[in-house]
Coordinates of C-alpha atoms in Angstrom, one line a residue:
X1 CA 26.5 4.8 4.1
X2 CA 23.1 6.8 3.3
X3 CA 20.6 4.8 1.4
X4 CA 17.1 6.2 0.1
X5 CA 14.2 4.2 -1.4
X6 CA 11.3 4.7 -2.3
X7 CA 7.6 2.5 -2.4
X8 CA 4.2 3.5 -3.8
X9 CA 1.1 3.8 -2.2
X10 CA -1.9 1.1 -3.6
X11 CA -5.3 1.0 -4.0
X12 CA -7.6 -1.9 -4.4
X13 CA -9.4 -1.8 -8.2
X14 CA -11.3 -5.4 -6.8
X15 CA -11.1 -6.9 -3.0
X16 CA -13.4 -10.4 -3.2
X17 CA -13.2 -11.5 0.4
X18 CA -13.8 -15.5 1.0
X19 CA -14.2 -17.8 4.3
X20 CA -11.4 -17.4 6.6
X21 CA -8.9 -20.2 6.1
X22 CA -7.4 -22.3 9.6
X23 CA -4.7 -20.2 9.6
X24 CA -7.1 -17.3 10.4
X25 CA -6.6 -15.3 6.9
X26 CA -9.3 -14.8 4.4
X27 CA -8.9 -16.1 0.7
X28 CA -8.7 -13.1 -1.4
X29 CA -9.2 -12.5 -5.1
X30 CA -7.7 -8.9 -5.0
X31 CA -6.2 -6.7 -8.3
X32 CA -3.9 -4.3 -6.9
X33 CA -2.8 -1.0 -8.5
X34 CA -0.1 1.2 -7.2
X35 CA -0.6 5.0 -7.7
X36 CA 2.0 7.8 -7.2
X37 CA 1.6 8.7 -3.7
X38 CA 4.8 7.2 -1.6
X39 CA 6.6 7.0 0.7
X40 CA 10.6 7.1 1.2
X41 CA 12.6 5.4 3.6
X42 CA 16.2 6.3 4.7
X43 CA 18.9 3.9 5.8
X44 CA 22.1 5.1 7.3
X45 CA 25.3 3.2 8.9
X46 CA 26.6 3.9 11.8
X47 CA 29.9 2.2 10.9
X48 CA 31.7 2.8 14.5
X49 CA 29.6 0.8 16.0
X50 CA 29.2 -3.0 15.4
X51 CA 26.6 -4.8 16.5
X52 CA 27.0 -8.9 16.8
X53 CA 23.8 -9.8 18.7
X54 CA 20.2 -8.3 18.5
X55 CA 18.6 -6.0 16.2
X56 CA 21.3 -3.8 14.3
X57 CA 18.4 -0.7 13.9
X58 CA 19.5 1.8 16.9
X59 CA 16.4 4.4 16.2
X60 CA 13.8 4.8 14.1
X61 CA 11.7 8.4 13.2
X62 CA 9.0 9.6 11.4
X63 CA 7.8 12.3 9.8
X64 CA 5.1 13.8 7.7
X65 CA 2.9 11.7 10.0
X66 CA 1.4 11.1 13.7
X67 CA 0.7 8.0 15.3
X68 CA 3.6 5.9 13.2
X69 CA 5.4 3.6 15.6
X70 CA 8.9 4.4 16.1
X71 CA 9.7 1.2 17.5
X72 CA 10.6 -2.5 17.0
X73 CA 6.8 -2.9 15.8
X74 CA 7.2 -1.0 12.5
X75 CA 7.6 -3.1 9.9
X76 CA 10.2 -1.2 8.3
X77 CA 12.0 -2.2 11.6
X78 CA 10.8 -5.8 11.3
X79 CA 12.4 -6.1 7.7
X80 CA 15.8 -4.9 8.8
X81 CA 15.9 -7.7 11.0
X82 CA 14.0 -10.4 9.2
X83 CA 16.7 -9.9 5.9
X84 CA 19.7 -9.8 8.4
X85 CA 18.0 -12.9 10.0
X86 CA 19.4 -14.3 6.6
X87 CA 22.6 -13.7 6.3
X88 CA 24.1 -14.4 10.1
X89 CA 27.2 -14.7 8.8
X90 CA 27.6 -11.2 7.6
X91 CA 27.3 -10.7 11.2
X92 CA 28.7 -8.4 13.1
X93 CA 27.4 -5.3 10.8
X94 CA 27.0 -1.6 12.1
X95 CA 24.1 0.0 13.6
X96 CA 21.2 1.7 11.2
X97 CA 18.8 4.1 12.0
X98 CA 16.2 4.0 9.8
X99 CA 13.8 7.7 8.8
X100 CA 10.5 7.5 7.6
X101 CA 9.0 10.3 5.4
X102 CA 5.3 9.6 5.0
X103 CA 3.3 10.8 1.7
X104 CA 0.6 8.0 2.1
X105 CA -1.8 7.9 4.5
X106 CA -1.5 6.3 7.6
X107 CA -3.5 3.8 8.8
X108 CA -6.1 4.8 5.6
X109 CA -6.1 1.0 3.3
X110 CA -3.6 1.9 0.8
X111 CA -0.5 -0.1 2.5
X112 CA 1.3 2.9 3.7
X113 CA 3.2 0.5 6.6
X114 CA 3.9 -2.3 3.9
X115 CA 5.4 0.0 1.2
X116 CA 7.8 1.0 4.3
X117 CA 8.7 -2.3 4.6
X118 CA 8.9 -3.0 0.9
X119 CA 11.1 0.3 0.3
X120 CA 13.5 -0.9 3.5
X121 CA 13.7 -4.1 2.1
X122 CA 15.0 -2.9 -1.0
X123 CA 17.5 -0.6 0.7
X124 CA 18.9 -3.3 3.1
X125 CA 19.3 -5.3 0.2
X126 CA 21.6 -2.4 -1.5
X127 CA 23.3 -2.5 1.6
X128 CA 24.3 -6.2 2.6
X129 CA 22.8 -7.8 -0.2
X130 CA 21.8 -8.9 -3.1
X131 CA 19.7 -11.3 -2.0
X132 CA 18.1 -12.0 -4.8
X133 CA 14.5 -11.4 -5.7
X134 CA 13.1 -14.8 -4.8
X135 CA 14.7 -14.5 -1.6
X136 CA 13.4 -10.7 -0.7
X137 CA 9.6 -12.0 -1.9
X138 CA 9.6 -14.8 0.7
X139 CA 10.3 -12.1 3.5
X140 CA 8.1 -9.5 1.8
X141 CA 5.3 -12.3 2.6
X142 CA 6.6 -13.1 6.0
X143 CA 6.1 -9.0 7.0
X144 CA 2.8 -8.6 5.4
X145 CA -0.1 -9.8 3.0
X146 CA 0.6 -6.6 1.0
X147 CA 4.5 -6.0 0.9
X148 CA 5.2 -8.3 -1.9
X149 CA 3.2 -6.4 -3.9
X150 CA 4.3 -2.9 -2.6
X151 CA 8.2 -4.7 -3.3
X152 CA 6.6 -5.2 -7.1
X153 CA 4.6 -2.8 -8.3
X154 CA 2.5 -2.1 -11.1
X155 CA -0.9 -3.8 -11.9
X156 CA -1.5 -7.4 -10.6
X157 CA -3.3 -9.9 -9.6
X158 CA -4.0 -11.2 -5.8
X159 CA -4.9 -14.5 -4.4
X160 CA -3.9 -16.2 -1.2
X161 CA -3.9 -13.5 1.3
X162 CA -2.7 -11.2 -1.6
X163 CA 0.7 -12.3 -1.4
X164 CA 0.1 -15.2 -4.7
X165 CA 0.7 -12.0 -7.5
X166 CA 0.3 -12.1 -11.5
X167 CA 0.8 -9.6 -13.5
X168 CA -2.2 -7.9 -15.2
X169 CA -2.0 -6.0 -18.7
X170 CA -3.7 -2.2 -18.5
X171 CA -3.8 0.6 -21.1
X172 CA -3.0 3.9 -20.0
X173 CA -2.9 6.0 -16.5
X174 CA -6.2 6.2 -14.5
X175 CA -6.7 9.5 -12.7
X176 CA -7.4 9.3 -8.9
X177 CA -8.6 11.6 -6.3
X178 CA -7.4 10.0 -2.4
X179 CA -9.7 11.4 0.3
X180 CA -8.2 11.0 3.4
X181 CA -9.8 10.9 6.9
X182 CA -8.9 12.0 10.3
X183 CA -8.5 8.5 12.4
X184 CA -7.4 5.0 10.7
X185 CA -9.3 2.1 11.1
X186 CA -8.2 -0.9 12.0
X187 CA -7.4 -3.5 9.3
X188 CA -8.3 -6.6 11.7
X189 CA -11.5 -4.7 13.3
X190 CA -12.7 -4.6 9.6
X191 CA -12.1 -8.1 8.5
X192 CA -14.0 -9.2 12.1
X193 CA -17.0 -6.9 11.2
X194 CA -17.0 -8.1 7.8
X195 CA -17.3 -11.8 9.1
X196 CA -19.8 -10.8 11.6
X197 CA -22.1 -9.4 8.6
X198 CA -21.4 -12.1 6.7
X199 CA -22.2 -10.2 2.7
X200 CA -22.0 -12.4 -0.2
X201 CA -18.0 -12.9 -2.1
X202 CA -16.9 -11.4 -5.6
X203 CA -14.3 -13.4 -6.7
X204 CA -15.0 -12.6 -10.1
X205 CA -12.7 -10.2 -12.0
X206 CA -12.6 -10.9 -15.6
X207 CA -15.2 -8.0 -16.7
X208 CA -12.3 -5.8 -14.8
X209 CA -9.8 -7.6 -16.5
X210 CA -11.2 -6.8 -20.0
X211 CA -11.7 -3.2 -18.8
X212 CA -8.4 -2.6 -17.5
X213 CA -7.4 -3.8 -21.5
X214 CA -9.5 -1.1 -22.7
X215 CA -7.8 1.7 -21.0
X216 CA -11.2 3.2 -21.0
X217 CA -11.8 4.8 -17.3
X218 CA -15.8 4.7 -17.6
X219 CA -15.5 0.5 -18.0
X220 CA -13.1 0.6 -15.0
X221 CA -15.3 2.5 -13.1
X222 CA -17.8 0.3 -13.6
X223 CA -15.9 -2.7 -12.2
X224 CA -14.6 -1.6 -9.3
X225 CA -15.9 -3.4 -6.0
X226 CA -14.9 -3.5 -2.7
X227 CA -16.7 -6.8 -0.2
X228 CA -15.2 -5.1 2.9
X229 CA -16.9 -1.9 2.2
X230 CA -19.8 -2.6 4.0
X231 CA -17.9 -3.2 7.2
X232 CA -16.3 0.1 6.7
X233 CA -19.7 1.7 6.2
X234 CA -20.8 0.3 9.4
X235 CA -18.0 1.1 11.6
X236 CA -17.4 4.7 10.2
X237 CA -20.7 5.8 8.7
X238 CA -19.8 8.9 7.3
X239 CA -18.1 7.3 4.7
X240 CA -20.8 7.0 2.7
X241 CA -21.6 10.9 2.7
X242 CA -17.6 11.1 1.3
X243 CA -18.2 8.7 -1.5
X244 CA -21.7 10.6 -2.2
X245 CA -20.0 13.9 -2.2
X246 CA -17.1 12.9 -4.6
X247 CA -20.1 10.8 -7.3
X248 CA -22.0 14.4 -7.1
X249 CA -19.3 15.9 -8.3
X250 CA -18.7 13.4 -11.2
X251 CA -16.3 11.0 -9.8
X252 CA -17.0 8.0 -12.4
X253 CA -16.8 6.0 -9.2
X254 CA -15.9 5.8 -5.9
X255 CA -14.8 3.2 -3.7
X256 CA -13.2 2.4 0.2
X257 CA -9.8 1.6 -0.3
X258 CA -8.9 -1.4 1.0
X259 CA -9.6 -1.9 4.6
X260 CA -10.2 1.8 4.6
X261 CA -11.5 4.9 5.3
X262 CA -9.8 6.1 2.8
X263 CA -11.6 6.6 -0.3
X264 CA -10.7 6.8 -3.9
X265 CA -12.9 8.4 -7.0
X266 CA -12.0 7.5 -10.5
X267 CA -12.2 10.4 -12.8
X268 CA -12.1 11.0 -16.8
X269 CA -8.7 13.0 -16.7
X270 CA -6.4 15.4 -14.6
X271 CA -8.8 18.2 -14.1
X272 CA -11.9 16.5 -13.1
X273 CA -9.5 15.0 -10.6
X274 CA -8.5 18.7 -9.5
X275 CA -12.1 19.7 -9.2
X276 CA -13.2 16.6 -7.4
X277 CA -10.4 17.5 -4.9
X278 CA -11.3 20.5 -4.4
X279 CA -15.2 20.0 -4.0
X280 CA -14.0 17.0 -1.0
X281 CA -11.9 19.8 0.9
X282 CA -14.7 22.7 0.6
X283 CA -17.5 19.9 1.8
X284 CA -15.5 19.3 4.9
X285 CA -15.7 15.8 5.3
X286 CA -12.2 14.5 4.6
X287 CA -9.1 15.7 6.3
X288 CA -6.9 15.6 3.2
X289 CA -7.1 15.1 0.0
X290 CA -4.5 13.9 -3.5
X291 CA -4.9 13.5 -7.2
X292 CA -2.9 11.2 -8.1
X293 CA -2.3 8.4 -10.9
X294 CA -1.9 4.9 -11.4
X295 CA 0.2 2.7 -12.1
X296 CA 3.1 4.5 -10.8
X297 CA 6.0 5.0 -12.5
X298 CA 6.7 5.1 -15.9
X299 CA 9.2 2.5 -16.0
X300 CA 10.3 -1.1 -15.1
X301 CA 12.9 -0.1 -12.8
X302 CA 10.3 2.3 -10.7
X303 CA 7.2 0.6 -11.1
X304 CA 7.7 -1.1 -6.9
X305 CA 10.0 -0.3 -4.2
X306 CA 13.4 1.1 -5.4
X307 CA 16.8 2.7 -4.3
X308 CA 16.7 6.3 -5.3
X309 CA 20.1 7.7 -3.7
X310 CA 22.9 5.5 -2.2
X311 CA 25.8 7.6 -0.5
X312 CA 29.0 5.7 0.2

């Protein structure tokens, strides 16, 4: 058995960071918006050969990416196990190998890692399952503070660590431009600088709310905010040049996404997005760059992680 799924890439329209909590986390006031970047994750059976004890993934690859782990670290790896952790008497159940294709960038704030898990999750589940959605949100948290929403898509609401989600009400698409950069940063280096500079918490998001109503880009713009972007700033200056670069040439705004260093620019429509591509790349700054819009998906069924091919 072959099965594909898919998981969108997200940006972060608000991230309020609070105090860290005893458990070491930060309370987060977060709204979360996927956009169609993604990527697709590939599950395939080795059915002559059963596994009873131990992990049942037998490889995992990678590509349209360096630096991915292709090991037991990967969380896509992780939620094979953790959802077969569930059901032991299922057991014993043929090897998988499991294949990666990234489209979102690695290591860049936009929960490329946690949409792999998401998108696995959702094809273990067409596999052994169903599990029920309840049940695949409870291990979504245990992977990650961002798979549950990567597993649900859409526009929502984040509080907890991110993993407490509501659903938010938007009007239209938003049109983004994703600069890239050459090296990741490091989610927990970023949340340590941040607590070392210690800026002020927006936990605040009804003026977003009410723009994200409007459907009017200009409003959004003016509401997007971002507490760990000074820690960015400091730990990869240059970022600030990108974000200038992409407001010269009429980005309505421009923010670090998530942890970063990626960045994102909102723009009025499809081809100010093209043309605010295209003046990142000739600057020279960024190492790639994508237009792309959000929410993904145009319906229901696609709006999170989903099973796009299952071969029997």
């Amino acid at each position: 058995m072959r099965i594909t799924a898919k998981a969108w890439a997200k940006t972060n329209l608000h991230l309020g960071v609070g105090p860290a909590r005893e458990d070491g986390f930060h309370e987060l006031m977060t709204v979360f918006q996927t956009i169609d970047l993604s990527d697709t994750v590939t599950l395939t059976t080795h059915d002559e050969e059963l596994v009873e004890q131990g992990s049942v993934v037998k490889q995992l690859s990678v590509t349209g990416a360096r630096g991915v782990p292709e090991d037991a670290s990967n969380l896509a790896w992780r939620a094979v196990d953790a959802l077969v952790a569930r059901c032991p008497e299922k057991l014993p159940l043929p090897a998988v190998s499991v294949h990666i294709q990234k489209g979102i960038p690695v290591a860049g704030g936009m929960a490329g890692g946690s949409a792999d898990a998401a998108a696995t999750l959702r094809a273990v589940d067409a596999w052994i399952g169903p599990f029920g959605e309840d049940t695949l949100l409870e291990v979504a948290a245990e992977l990650g503070s961002d798979v549950p929403f990567c597993l649900l898509g859409g526009t929502m609401r984040g509080t907890g660590r991110g993993e407490v989600l509501v659903d938010m009400l938007t009007r239209g698409k938003l049109h983004w431009v994703v600069a890239a950069m050459a090296h990741g940063l490091s989610t927990p280096e970023v949340f340590r600088k941040h607590d070392e500079l210690n800026p002020p918490s927006h936990m605040d998001i009804s003026a977003l709310s009410e723009a994200l109503l409007s459907g009017n880009s200009h409003e959004v713009g003016q509401q997007l905010h971002n507490d760990l972007s000074g820690a960015a700033f400091s730990l990869r200056p240059e970022l600030r040049s990108v974000i200038q670069e992409g407001m010269h040439a009429g980005a309505q705004a421009g923010i670090v996404s998530g942890s970063g260093p990626t960045t994102v620019f909102l723009c009025d429509n499809a081809q100010q997005a093209q043309d605010i591509k295209d003046a990142l790349l000739d600057a020279g700054q960024v190492y790639a760059a994508y237009t792309a819009t959000g929410p993904a998906a145009s319906s229901a069924e696609q709006r999170g992680a989903h099973i796009l091919t299952i071969e029997k």
